[in-house]
Amino acid sequence: MTNRTDSVKQELERLRSLISDYNYQYYVLDDPSVPDAEYDRLYRQLSKLESEHPDLVTDNSPTQRVGAKPDSGFDEVVHELPMLSLDNAMDDEEMASFNRRVQDRLAIKDDIEYVCEPKLDGLAISLLYENGLLTRAATRGDGMQGENITLNARTIRSIPLELRTEVPPKRFEVRGEVFMLKSSFEALNDEARNNGAKTFANPRNAAAGSLRQLDPKITAKRNLSFYAYSMGIVSEEFELADSHYERLQQVKELGLPVSPEVKKANGIDGCLKYYQDIMDRRDSLEYEIDGVVNKVNSIKFQERLGFVARAPRWAIAHKFPAQEEITQLIGVDFQVGRTGAITPVARLEPVSVGGVTVSNATLHNMDEIQRLGVKVKDFVIIRRAGDVIPQVVSVIKDRRPDDSSEIAAPRTCPVCSSPVERAEGEAVLRCTGGLICSSQRNESIKHFASRKAMDIDGLGDKLVEVLTEKNFISSVSDLFRLTEKQLTGLERMGEKSANNLLKALEKSKETTLPKFLFSLGIREVGEVTAKNIANHFLTLDKIIDATVDELIEVPDVGPIVAQHIHAFFDNKENLEQVKELVELGVSWPEIEKKSDEELPLKGNTYVITGSFEGISRTEIKERLESLGAKVSGSVSKKTTALIAGEKAGSKLTKAESLGIDVLGADFLDNYI
């Protein structure tokens, strides 16, 4: 029995020490070394072990505290009302258990009304207004005391310096989350890479690091945002609403932003429906969220439910499947793309990330490998967000095995053995093999057949590989020479499937000049650039004959892209392919130069958000572009108007804050 107790004590000490270290890295240094999922697992292990051995719980255990002691770089602030953390539900069953506990404690069988809020991945802060003026801002810290970050908080434009009321309360504390938009995060990391500086692992990291700069001028440049989610201390003369949702409306009326995604939900079914809906839309939001916070709406019920040591009994965070995980890098493969770019791909011990098993992740290029300092056999953190290719974001260097090894760049192409080159000013290695490289050829054909290019239905990646292996095709033009006899001779390809593919090939010949240009796979010529080139020159012959200087005159085409286009059509093999495609029947309607009268929206920029009845966002985009407008993915001061449908979300909030017109899709009816 003594041995068993000693073993438990050792495990408790190990977990407490590890979690304390991670707390310090997360809350104080703003430089976590493990993903949240790993921290949560360790915390749950510790909680479970302590619940089984309550006599071994110590006062200094991380379970008895909220966060970590603040750093000494800022003055300390003692929270009059503790800023507690939340318990987590990791799946639907744990959410249902939470709901049952709430019903049992309240002795209520009917559905409880909850408020569902996106769990923002940022940094919790407290804002204190005295007589309507912002007098203090503080971080959450360990929940009991945080850091005074007033000067930095004042630089955040979404935080008002004065409440919007003629009769302000004497004291009014608002609590919320400081976060960074995805676009701001990418811009910040791009700048860091260009300057050879350390990049941030995720937007939460970036927001925390930015808010805790000793120089407020640096914070001001970081473009931070803020959403309020609760009240703290409020002086007695201010009449508070009796529900959480209505209190958020009071906060909003006083001039503080609240997430437009906050909704009331009836019972556990309403909570789960909200969870699924916002998880489906997660990647389209302009900011990172890692779950949903569910709160009992009635303040009277909240008071009856009360608190446990570190969390309220009336709220819980329903976490999304982790987008970051730890696994081991067991090797690196080098893949060759259609333009010859050689990309290092990490081979990983399979691990579930965001509900998907991941065994490979991109390392981007050799510069990124050097920046990360990653080696074969390292334990790494990988990140997967939506449909984005998983990527290695950092290395856990204190877990590095003794037999780890350096990752060496290839000197020859791993597919065709041609020499590898690296152009001056580029981070990418490229195979010089061109069409003799089977990987470049295969990727070019796959791109040519893709939906946004020639849209050849039924010609998937695997079939392309089979056709090239059989030597039935060696170029894109060979696709239109395929015969029924060749296709029916393939495994799992019957007569009907063969005829369907041949019909799809014939149908794809009727295309547009922009799609045809895009299908050729010219470096850095995407859909928008292809459309701009086609509309500028009107004919393929004029594009082929264009000089670099003439190409630069096209909107969005700079010197580098112009060089790529000119070099492509200056290549005899490429020109021969284009000529063969036209001779085989690929054609498009003539483009007529539109007058300014036919382009009434020329010079205007629109952003589309939400869902629309009877028309897709793609159709709206095409209509706008046909009228001369530019369509952007994000709202800015240069936006002419936002076209908003149902569930418009954060783009609508930003447009309203900038005073930008908001229109429905029916405004296009004026231009029929």
XYZ file of C-alpha atoms in Angstrom:
672
model
C 0.000 0.000 0.000
C 2.874 2.370 0.844
C 4.501 1.720 -2.528
C 1.212 2.506 -4.261
C 0.861 5.801 -2.326
C 4.453 6.761 -3.102
C 3.835 6.033 -6.791
C 0.728 8.238 -6.801
C 2.615 11.025 -5.017
C 5.396 10.904 -7.597
C 2.912 11.064 -10.461
C 1.085 13.990 -8.812
C 4.372 15.847 -8.335
C 5.350 15.196 -11.949
C 2.010 16.460 -13.295
C 1.971 19.521 -11.009
C 5.523 20.455 -11.964
C 4.830 20.033 -15.664
C 1.560 21.996 -15.576
C 3.158 24.779 -13.513
C 5.905 25.087 -16.123
C 3.315 25.218 -18.923
C 1.278 27.780 -16.946
C 4.346 29.987 -16.663
C 5.093 29.687 -20.388
C 1.457 30.357 -21.332
C 0.463 33.165 -18.956
C 3.748 34.882 -18.154
C 6.082 34.360 -21.090
C 3.285 34.199 -23.721
C 5.372 31.454 -25.313
C 3.653 28.071 -24.789
C 5.728 25.034 -25.713
C 2.785 22.609 -26.052
C -0.648 22.939 -27.680
C -3.768 23.513 -25.565
C -4.908 19.918 -26.155
C -1.794 18.538 -24.436
C -2.197 20.965 -21.513
C -5.880 20.017 -21.144
C -5.030 16.297 -21.123
C -2.432 16.737 -18.388
C -4.761 18.947 -16.346
C -7.574 16.383 -16.581
C -5.166 13.605 -15.544
C -4.149 15.629 -12.493
C -7.755 16.485 -11.589
C -8.805 12.833 -11.886
C -5.895 11.601 -9.787
C -6.553 14.229 -7.090
C -10.269 13.371 -7.004
C -9.299 9.728 -6.412
C -6.806 10.760 -3.675
C -8.254 13.915 -2.026
C -5.893 13.504 0.945
C -2.955 14.192 -1.419
C -4.300 17.528 -2.753
C -1.970 20.417 -1.903
C -2.679 24.141 -1.706
C -0.089 24.875 -4.380
C -1.554 22.419 -6.897
C -2.434 24.030 -10.275
C -6.005 22.771 -9.758
C -6.306 25.090 -6.764
C -5.303 28.117 -8.799
C -6.578 29.709 -11.997
C -3.474 30.716 -13.902
C 0.065 31.749 -13.025
C 1.679 34.573 -11.094
C 2.005 37.706 -13.254
C 5.364 38.873 -14.588
C 7.084 41.832 -12.936
C 7.179 43.978 -16.072
C 3.885 45.694 -15.144
C 2.305 46.908 -11.897
C 0.128 44.314 -10.194
C -3.657 44.707 -10.038
C -5.750 42.791 -7.496
C -9.125 41.789 -8.915
C -11.938 42.773 -6.539
C -13.976 39.949 -8.027
C -11.834 36.968 -9.101
C -11.575 36.292 -12.843
C -12.175 32.562 -12.741
C -11.630 30.085 -15.536
C -14.146 27.595 -16.955
C -14.477 23.845 -16.812
C -14.319 22.106 -20.196
C -16.632 19.694 -21.975
C -14.691 17.735 -24.570
C -17.667 16.094 -26.292
C -21.478 16.067 -26.514
C -21.831 13.587 -23.649
C -19.850 15.810 -21.256
C -22.064 18.727 -22.322
C -25.150 16.625 -21.572
C -23.701 15.727 -18.145
C -23.163 19.432 -17.404
C -26.782 20.165 -18.363
C -28.052 17.358 -16.103
C -26.019 18.724 -13.181
C -27.525 22.174 -13.719
C -31.065 20.760 -13.831
C -30.478 18.606 -10.750
C -29.049 21.483 -8.680
C -31.923 23.751 -9.683
C -34.461 20.911 -9.273
C -35.834 21.760 -12.749
C -36.870 19.211 -15.363
C -37.727 21.709 -18.106
C -35.138 22.940 -20.601
C -32.746 25.564 -19.237
C -32.194 28.691 -21.326
C -28.511 29.204 -22.111
C -26.466 31.881 -23.823
C -23.974 30.516 -26.346
C -20.863 32.533 -27.170
C -17.842 31.750 -29.362
C -14.834 30.913 -27.204
C -12.342 33.444 -28.520
C -8.717 32.372 -28.642
C -7.189 35.469 -27.100
C -6.304 37.037 -23.757
C -8.872 37.792 -21.018
C -8.789 41.325 -19.607
C -10.746 43.544 -17.223
C -11.680 47.157 -18.036
C -12.655 49.509 -15.203
C -14.651 52.672 -15.985
C -15.082 55.291 -13.267
C -17.687 57.961 -13.878
C -17.743 56.817 -17.488
C -13.982 57.080 -18.148
C -11.579 54.180 -18.668
C -9.231 54.354 -15.714
C -7.673 50.899 -15.628
C -7.184 47.798 -17.732
C -5.713 44.585 -16.342
C -4.898 41.103 -17.548
C -6.523 38.101 -15.903
C -3.186 36.846 -14.558
C -3.769 34.110 -11.984
C -7.413 35.110 -11.578
C -6.745 36.902 -8.284
C -4.262 39.443 -9.558
C -3.119 40.509 -13.000
C -1.020 43.193 -14.665
C -1.866 46.815 -15.290
C -1.925 47.189 -19.088
C -3.990 50.402 -19.227
C -1.718 52.281 -21.657
C -1.708 49.341 -24.073
C -5.461 48.763 -23.856
C -6.066 52.422 -24.729
C -4.453 51.785 -28.136
C -7.142 49.221 -29.077
C -9.682 51.068 -31.180
C -12.628 48.833 -30.278
C -12.213 49.700 -26.569
C -13.982 53.032 -25.870
C -12.162 55.462 -23.619
C -15.516 56.776 -22.425
C -18.880 55.054 -21.976
C -21.684 56.170 -24.289
C -24.101 57.487 -21.692
C -24.962 60.858 -20.176
C -25.409 59.305 -16.740
C -22.518 56.849 -16.291
C -22.258 54.528 -13.284
C -19.661 55.496 -10.674
C -17.826 52.228 -11.245
C -18.366 49.794 -14.088
C -16.116 46.822 -14.807
C -16.309 44.975 -18.116
C -14.549 41.725 -18.871
C -13.738 40.407 -22.290
C -11.190 39.010 -24.692
C -8.456 40.774 -26.626
C -7.755 38.912 -29.854
C -6.097 39.324 -33.221
C -7.819 38.934 -36.583
C -6.426 36.186 -38.806
C -5.459 38.759 -41.454
C -3.547 40.843 -38.897
C -1.824 37.709 -37.598
C -0.656 36.700 -41.087
C 0.588 40.237 -41.797
C 2.479 40.310 -38.484
C 4.172 36.961 -39.171
C 4.990 37.937 -42.763
C 6.733 41.050 -41.442
C 8.623 38.960 -38.867
C 9.795 36.496 -41.538
C 10.936 39.347 -43.799
C 12.939 40.805 -40.935
C 14.366 37.451 -39.855
C 12.547 37.716 -36.520
C 10.688 35.055 -34.535
C 7.135 34.364 -35.709
C 4.139 33.761 -33.459
C 2.705 30.230 -33.282
C -0.931 31.338 -33.383
C -3.144 34.451 -33.089
C -3.629 33.929 -29.335
C 0.124 34.047 -28.823
C 0.348 37.139 -30.978
C -2.460 38.930 -29.131
C -0.973 38.165 -25.717
C 2.521 39.176 -26.768
C 1.238 42.382 -28.327
C -0.873 43.402 -25.333
C 2.009 42.927 -22.928
C 4.552 45.055 -24.779
C 6.269 47.541 -22.497
C 6.053 50.113 -25.296
C 2.372 50.984 -26.111
C 3.473 52.214 -29.567
C 4.259 48.610 -30.515
C 0.849 47.452 -29.245
C -0.839 50.179 -31.293
C 0.686 48.794 -34.504
C -0.587 45.256 -33.886
C -4.259 45.913 -34.800
C -5.816 44.150 -31.806
C -9.568 43.710 -31.307
C -11.824 43.294 -28.263
C -15.182 41.653 -27.473
C -16.868 41.955 -24.063
C -18.390 38.822 -22.515
C -19.371 39.739 -18.933
C -19.449 42.348 -16.183
C -17.366 42.452 -13.031
C -17.798 45.030 -10.244
C -20.694 47.446 -10.921
C -21.719 50.217 -8.504
C -25.137 49.807 -6.878
C -26.888 52.779 -8.517
C -26.644 51.079 -11.956
C -29.685 48.863 -12.495
C -28.540 45.535 -13.916
C -30.708 43.325 -16.122
C -31.751 39.964 -14.682
C -30.322 37.820 -17.503
C -26.839 37.376 -18.907
C -27.998 38.061 -22.463
C -29.662 41.358 -21.506
C -26.603 42.397 -19.520
C -24.527 41.946 -22.670
C -27.000 44.227 -24.439
C -26.437 46.798 -21.668
C -22.689 46.511 -22.227
C -23.265 47.025 -25.939
C -25.469 50.090 -25.353
C -22.643 51.618 -23.320
C -20.392 51.420 -26.366
C -18.417 48.192 -25.869
C -18.414 45.612 -28.663
C -20.001 42.200 -28.122
C -19.593 39.301 -30.537
C -22.455 39.239 -33.060
C -22.341 35.439 -32.761
C -23.807 35.509 -29.211
C -27.177 33.705 -29.221
C -29.749 32.330 -26.770
C -30.349 28.587 -26.899
C -33.098 26.448 -25.412
C -31.806 23.420 -23.534
C -29.008 21.035 -24.384
C -30.311 20.489 -27.937
C -30.113 24.228 -28.626
C -26.549 24.343 -27.298
C -25.429 21.405 -29.444
C -27.099 22.893 -32.529
C -25.261 26.209 -31.971
C -21.977 24.323 -31.433
C -22.321 22.438 -34.725
C -23.347 25.543 -36.658
C -20.459 27.715 -35.537
C -17.950 24.853 -35.892
C -19.104 24.468 -39.527
C -18.481 28.209 -40.037
C -15.314 28.332 -37.960
C -12.894 28.739 -40.857
C -14.924 31.566 -42.436
C -14.777 33.689 -39.260
C -12.203 36.474 -39.262
C -10.808 35.384 -35.898
C -9.800 32.116 -34.218
C -12.181 30.335 -31.836
C -11.549 27.031 -30.075
C -15.007 26.198 -28.812
C -18.280 27.531 -27.437
C -18.962 28.978 -23.981
C -22.408 28.022 -22.665
C -23.809 30.069 -19.775
C -27.075 29.742 -17.877
C -28.970 32.872 -18.935
C -30.893 33.597 -15.723
C -28.836 35.575 -13.186
C -31.074 34.220 -10.414
C -30.184 30.673 -11.488
C -26.490 31.594 -11.714
C -26.552 32.810 -8.111
C -28.265 29.612 -6.937
C -25.740 27.443 -8.771
C -22.710 29.306 -7.415
C -19.051 28.320 -7.895
C -16.597 25.522 -7.275
C -12.976 26.326 -6.385
C -11.896 27.708 -9.753
C -14.970 27.852 -11.984
C -18.674 28.764 -12.007
C -21.156 25.881 -11.935
C -23.391 27.755 -14.388
C -20.959 27.916 -17.325
C -18.845 25.513 -19.323
C -16.588 25.662 -22.385
C -17.510 23.070 -25.041
C -14.176 22.673 -26.798
C -13.715 21.956 -30.504
C -11.541 19.012 -31.550
C -7.943 20.165 -31.157
C -6.404 21.881 -34.179
C -2.942 21.455 -32.718
C -1.334 18.235 -31.554
C 2.063 16.778 -30.646
C 3.557 13.949 -32.664
C 6.960 12.709 -33.823
C 8.523 13.576 -37.172
C 9.856 10.279 -38.528
C 11.162 11.464 -41.893
C 10.997 14.085 -44.648
C 9.947 13.516 -48.266
C 10.443 16.056 -51.043
C 7.475 16.488 -53.416
C 7.629 18.145 -56.837
C 4.778 20.416 -57.962
C 3.614 21.426 -61.450
C 5.960 24.441 -61.585
C 8.936 22.373 -60.403
C 8.759 23.695 -56.845
C 10.202 21.131 -54.433
C 8.356 21.085 -51.114
C 9.589 19.276 -47.996
C 6.795 17.215 -46.433
C 7.098 15.830 -42.921
C 6.222 12.160 -42.416
C 4.622 11.892 -38.982
C 3.507 9.315 -36.501
C -0.264 9.371 -37.298
C -2.230 11.576 -34.925
C -5.821 12.836 -34.811
C -6.067 16.595 -35.319
C -9.457 18.286 -35.559
C -11.102 14.875 -35.940
C -8.903 13.892 -38.910
C -5.947 11.478 -38.805
C -2.842 13.298 -40.006
C 0.325 11.495 -41.112
C 1.919 14.239 -43.268
C 2.432 17.975 -42.837
C 4.093 20.644 -44.934
C 7.394 22.230 -43.953
C 7.071 24.847 -46.763
C 10.752 25.204 -47.736
C 14.319 24.833 -46.462
C 14.258 28.333 -44.944
C 11.289 27.292 -42.808
C 13.118 24.116 -41.709
C 16.076 26.256 -40.647
C 13.826 28.790 -38.889
C 12.054 26.044 -36.934
C 15.325 24.266 -36.178
C 13.548 20.976 -36.795
C 15.323 17.622 -37.131
C 14.261 14.108 -38.043
C 12.858 12.292 -34.955
C 11.955 15.581 -33.223
C 8.654 15.885 -31.387
C 6.750 18.663 -33.114
C 3.497 20.594 -32.826
C 1.369 20.362 -35.946
C -1.611 22.513 -36.765
C -4.586 21.838 -39.003
C -7.309 24.443 -39.635
C -10.258 23.388 -41.783
C -9.199 22.363 -45.263
C -5.767 23.959 -44.884
C -2.867 21.508 -45.342
C -1.477 20.536 -41.899
C 1.769 22.300 -41.069
C 4.566 21.951 -38.543
C 4.467 25.086 -36.383
C 7.113 24.451 -33.729
C 9.540 21.967 -32.189
C 9.562 20.726 -28.586
C 13.321 20.864 -28.247
C 13.507 19.577 -24.671
C 12.082 16.263 -25.969
C 14.674 15.902 -28.748
C 16.005 12.304 -28.950
C 19.762 11.706 -28.959
C 19.579 10.075 -32.405
C 17.853 13.009 -34.141
C 19.403 14.079 -37.453
C 19.609 17.139 -39.696
C 17.300 17.530 -42.716
C 19.393 17.926 -45.870
C 18.165 19.710 -48.995
C 18.177 17.573 -52.170
C 20.735 18.450 -54.856
C 18.840 16.623 -57.578
C 15.131 16.187 -58.249
C 13.735 13.234 -56.241
C 11.597 12.268 -59.273
C 13.694 12.757 -62.427
C 17.201 13.344 -60.971
C 17.570 16.650 -62.827
C 19.659 19.339 -61.078
C 17.897 21.459 -58.474
C 18.196 25.251 -58.568
C 17.266 28.080 -56.244
C 16.655 31.425 -57.924
C 18.097 34.521 -56.301
C 15.634 36.056 -53.865
C 13.472 32.899 -53.698
C 13.106 30.452 -50.817
C 11.886 27.639 -53.079
C 14.032 24.901 -54.609
C 13.024 23.958 -58.184
C 13.586 20.979 -60.449
C 15.069 22.035 -63.795
C 13.684 18.962 -65.588
C 10.562 20.616 -67.015
C 8.435 18.195 -69.073
C 10.886 15.333 -68.630
C 9.945 15.362 -64.935
C 6.925 13.065 -64.598
C 5.781 14.737 -61.366
C 5.626 18.174 -62.992
C 3.779 16.655 -65.924
C 1.235 14.875 -63.696
C 0.608 17.943 -61.537
C 0.183 20.113 -64.651
C -2.414 17.722 -66.062
C -4.267 17.561 -62.722
C -4.358 21.355 -62.595
C -5.514 21.573 -66.225
C -8.443 19.228 -65.489
C -9.447 20.843 -62.179
C -12.857 22.422 -61.602
C -11.685 26.049 -61.750
C -9.645 25.356 -64.895
C -11.040 23.143 -67.717
C -13.438 21.385 -65.322
C -13.147 17.861 -66.750
C -15.677 15.873 -64.736
C -14.510 12.365 -63.793
C -10.793 12.945 -64.368
C -9.459 12.586 -60.836
C -5.865 12.612 -59.598
C -5.507 8.824 -59.463
C -6.835 8.373 -63.002
C -4.320 10.951 -64.274
C -1.516 8.955 -62.637
C -2.783 5.701 -64.196
C -3.041 7.298 -67.668
C 0.527 8.620 -67.471
C 1.875 5.320 -66.114
C 0.281 3.526 -69.101
C 1.837 6.176 -71.407
C -1.646 7.006 -72.760
C -0.972 10.698 -72.047
C 2.246 12.685 -71.684
C 0.775 16.192 -72.012
C -2.521 18.017 -71.549
C -3.311 17.856 -75.271
C -3.137 14.032 -75.128
C -6.274 14.072 -72.979
C -8.321 14.948 -76.050
C -6.789 12.036 -77.995
C -7.922 9.356 -75.552
C -10.050 6.561 -77.047
C -12.782 4.358 -75.670
C -10.581 1.309 -76.278
C -7.771 2.732 -74.124
C -10.110 3.672 -71.293
C -12.138 0.449 -71.151
C -8.871 -1.469 -70.890
C -8.185 0.163 -67.517
C -9.012 -1.505 -64.200
C -12.429 -0.432 -62.821
C -13.226 1.497 -65.994
C -16.297 0.082 -67.751
C -17.795 1.160 -71.053
C -20.240 3.558 -69.387
C -17.534 5.257 -67.290
C -15.288 5.536 -70.346
C -18.038 7.157 -72.420
C -18.893 9.555 -69.581
C -15.263 10.682 -69.413
C -15.046 11.135 -73.191
C -18.242 13.224 -73.102
C -16.807 15.318 -70.249
C -13.627 15.892 -72.255
C -15.656 16.980 -75.267
C -17.807 19.293 -73.129
C -14.750 20.898 -71.517
C -13.534 22.122 -74.906
C -16.138 24.903 -74.703
C -14.517 27.175 -72.161
C -13.565 30.826 -71.662
C -10.274 32.567 -72.343
C -9.687 33.333 -68.622
C -10.259 29.669 -67.686
C -8.013 28.497 -70.498
C -5.209 30.831 -69.380
C -5.593 29.649 -65.790
C -5.544 25.981 -66.887
C -2.093 26.389 -68.493
C -0.509 26.590 -65.050
C 1.620 29.687 -65.653
C 3.508 30.536 -62.473
C 1.640 32.947 -60.184
C -1.263 33.355 -62.643
C -4.378 32.607 -60.625
C -8.041 32.996 -61.556
C -8.210 36.752 -60.997
C -4.952 37.470 -62.835
C -6.036 35.267 -65.765
C -9.321 37.140 -65.978
C -7.553 40.528 -65.896
C -5.145 39.468 -68.663
C -7.966 38.156 -70.876
C -10.094 41.261 -70.431
C -7.115 43.501 -71.154
C -5.832 41.834 -74.361
C -9.144 40.217 -75.478
C -7.444 37.548 -77.665
C -4.949 34.743 -77.089
C -2.720 35.907 -79.972
C -2.277 39.334 -78.374
C -1.389 37.737 -75.037
C 1.210 35.492 -76.707
C 2.775 38.461 -78.515
C 2.712 40.822 -75.504
C 5.989 42.242 -74.212
C 6.846 42.380 -70.515
C 6.130 46.121 -70.477
C 2.723 45.573 -72.093
C 1.894 42.842 -69.582
C 2.743 45.132 -66.654
C -0.050 47.456 -67.818
C -2.603 44.778 -66.798
C -4.177 45.437 -63.353
C -2.562 43.308 -60.587
C 0.305 42.166 -62.863
C 3.728 43.225 -61.606
C 7.195 42.779 -63.138
C 7.751 39.263 -61.730
C 4.390 37.885 -62.899
C 4.862 39.596 -66.275
C 8.229 37.833 -66.634
C 6.606 34.471 -65.844
C 3.886 34.994 -68.468
C 6.321 36.175 -71.117
C 8.718 33.280 -70.415
C 5.882 30.756 -70.665
C 4.801 31.857 -74.146
C 8.421 32.282 -75.227
C 8.919 28.535 -74.719
C 8.478 26.542 -77.972
C 7.106 23.443 -76.209
C 4.478 25.510 -74.393
C 3.428 27.257 -77.605
C 3.145 23.891 -79.357
C 0.845 22.635 -76.597
C -1.376 25.707 -76.852
C -1.542 25.335 -80.649
C -2.440 21.617 -80.376
C -5.205 22.325 -77.850
C -6.806 24.857 -80.185
C -6.497 22.471 -83.155
C -8.149 19.722 -81.082
C -11.203 21.944 -80.597
C -10.641 23.919 -77.398
C -12.422 27.222 -77.977
C -14.068 30.151 -76.247
C -16.412 32.974 -77.151
C -14.877 36.202 -78.322
C -14.451 38.825 -75.621
C -15.903 42.169 -76.531
C -14.300 45.255 -75.032
C -16.873 46.842 -72.750
C -17.423 50.580 -72.665
C -17.485 52.522 -69.399
C -21.284 52.650 -69.744
C -21.313 48.842 -69.667
C -19.133 48.820 -66.557
C -21.172 50.960 -64.148
C -19.398 49.549 -61.073
C -15.863 50.074 -62.370
C -13.585 51.367 -59.604
C -15.838 50.016 -56.822
C -14.807 47.293 -54.371
C -17.323 44.946 -52.740
C -17.133 42.247 -50.065
C -19.650 39.390 -49.953
C -20.627 37.600 -46.719
C -23.364 35.321 -45.426
C -25.740 33.072 -47.353
C -28.333 34.128 -49.936
C -31.604 32.629 -51.086
C -31.743 31.721 -54.773
C -28.188 32.824 -55.620
C -24.709 31.675 -54.602
C -21.829 33.910 -53.527
C -19.919 32.760 -56.618
C -22.770 33.976 -58.856
C -22.868 37.328 -57.040
C -19.106 37.667 -57.488
C -19.337 36.917 -61.218
C -22.169 39.456 -61.641
C -20.166 42.148 -59.854
C -17.021 41.484 -61.887
C -19.017 41.548 -65.140
C -20.132 45.047 -64.145
C -16.528 46.155 -63.632
C -16.346 45.841 -59.841
C -13.556 44.302 -57.813
C -14.495 41.698 -55.188
C -12.352 41.503 -52.046
C -12.278 38.944 -49.238
C -12.014 41.412 -46.347
C -13.639 44.671 -45.272
C -11.473 47.799 -45.169
C -11.831 51.566 -45.502
C -11.501 51.103 -49.277
C -14.607 48.874 -49.425
C -17.465 50.497 -51.354
C -20.159 48.300 -49.789
C -20.735 44.979 -48.065
C -23.248 42.622 -49.664
C -24.639 40.726 -46.695
C -26.910 37.708 -46.494
C -28.061 35.523 -43.607
C -25.521 34.835 -40.815
C -23.284 37.673 -42.001
C -21.086 37.605 -38.883
C -17.978 39.656 -38.139
C -17.634 41.260 -41.582
C -21.002 42.945 -41.033
C -19.865 44.217 -37.631
C -16.670 45.641 -39.107
C -18.538 47.273 -42.004
C -20.959 48.939 -39.590
C -18.081 50.148 -37.398
C -16.417 51.746 -40.453
C -19.667 53.295 -41.672
C -19.630 51.234 -44.885
C -22.904 50.710 -46.758
C -24.527 47.304 -46.314
C -26.564 45.994 -49.257
C -28.579 42.920 -50.106
C -27.990 40.832 -53.234
C -31.111 42.383 -54.751
C -29.202 45.632 -55.391
C -27.815 43.876 -58.502
C -31.346 43.916 -59.948
C -30.687 47.572 -60.771
C -28.101 46.465 -63.358
C -29.993 43.808 -65.317
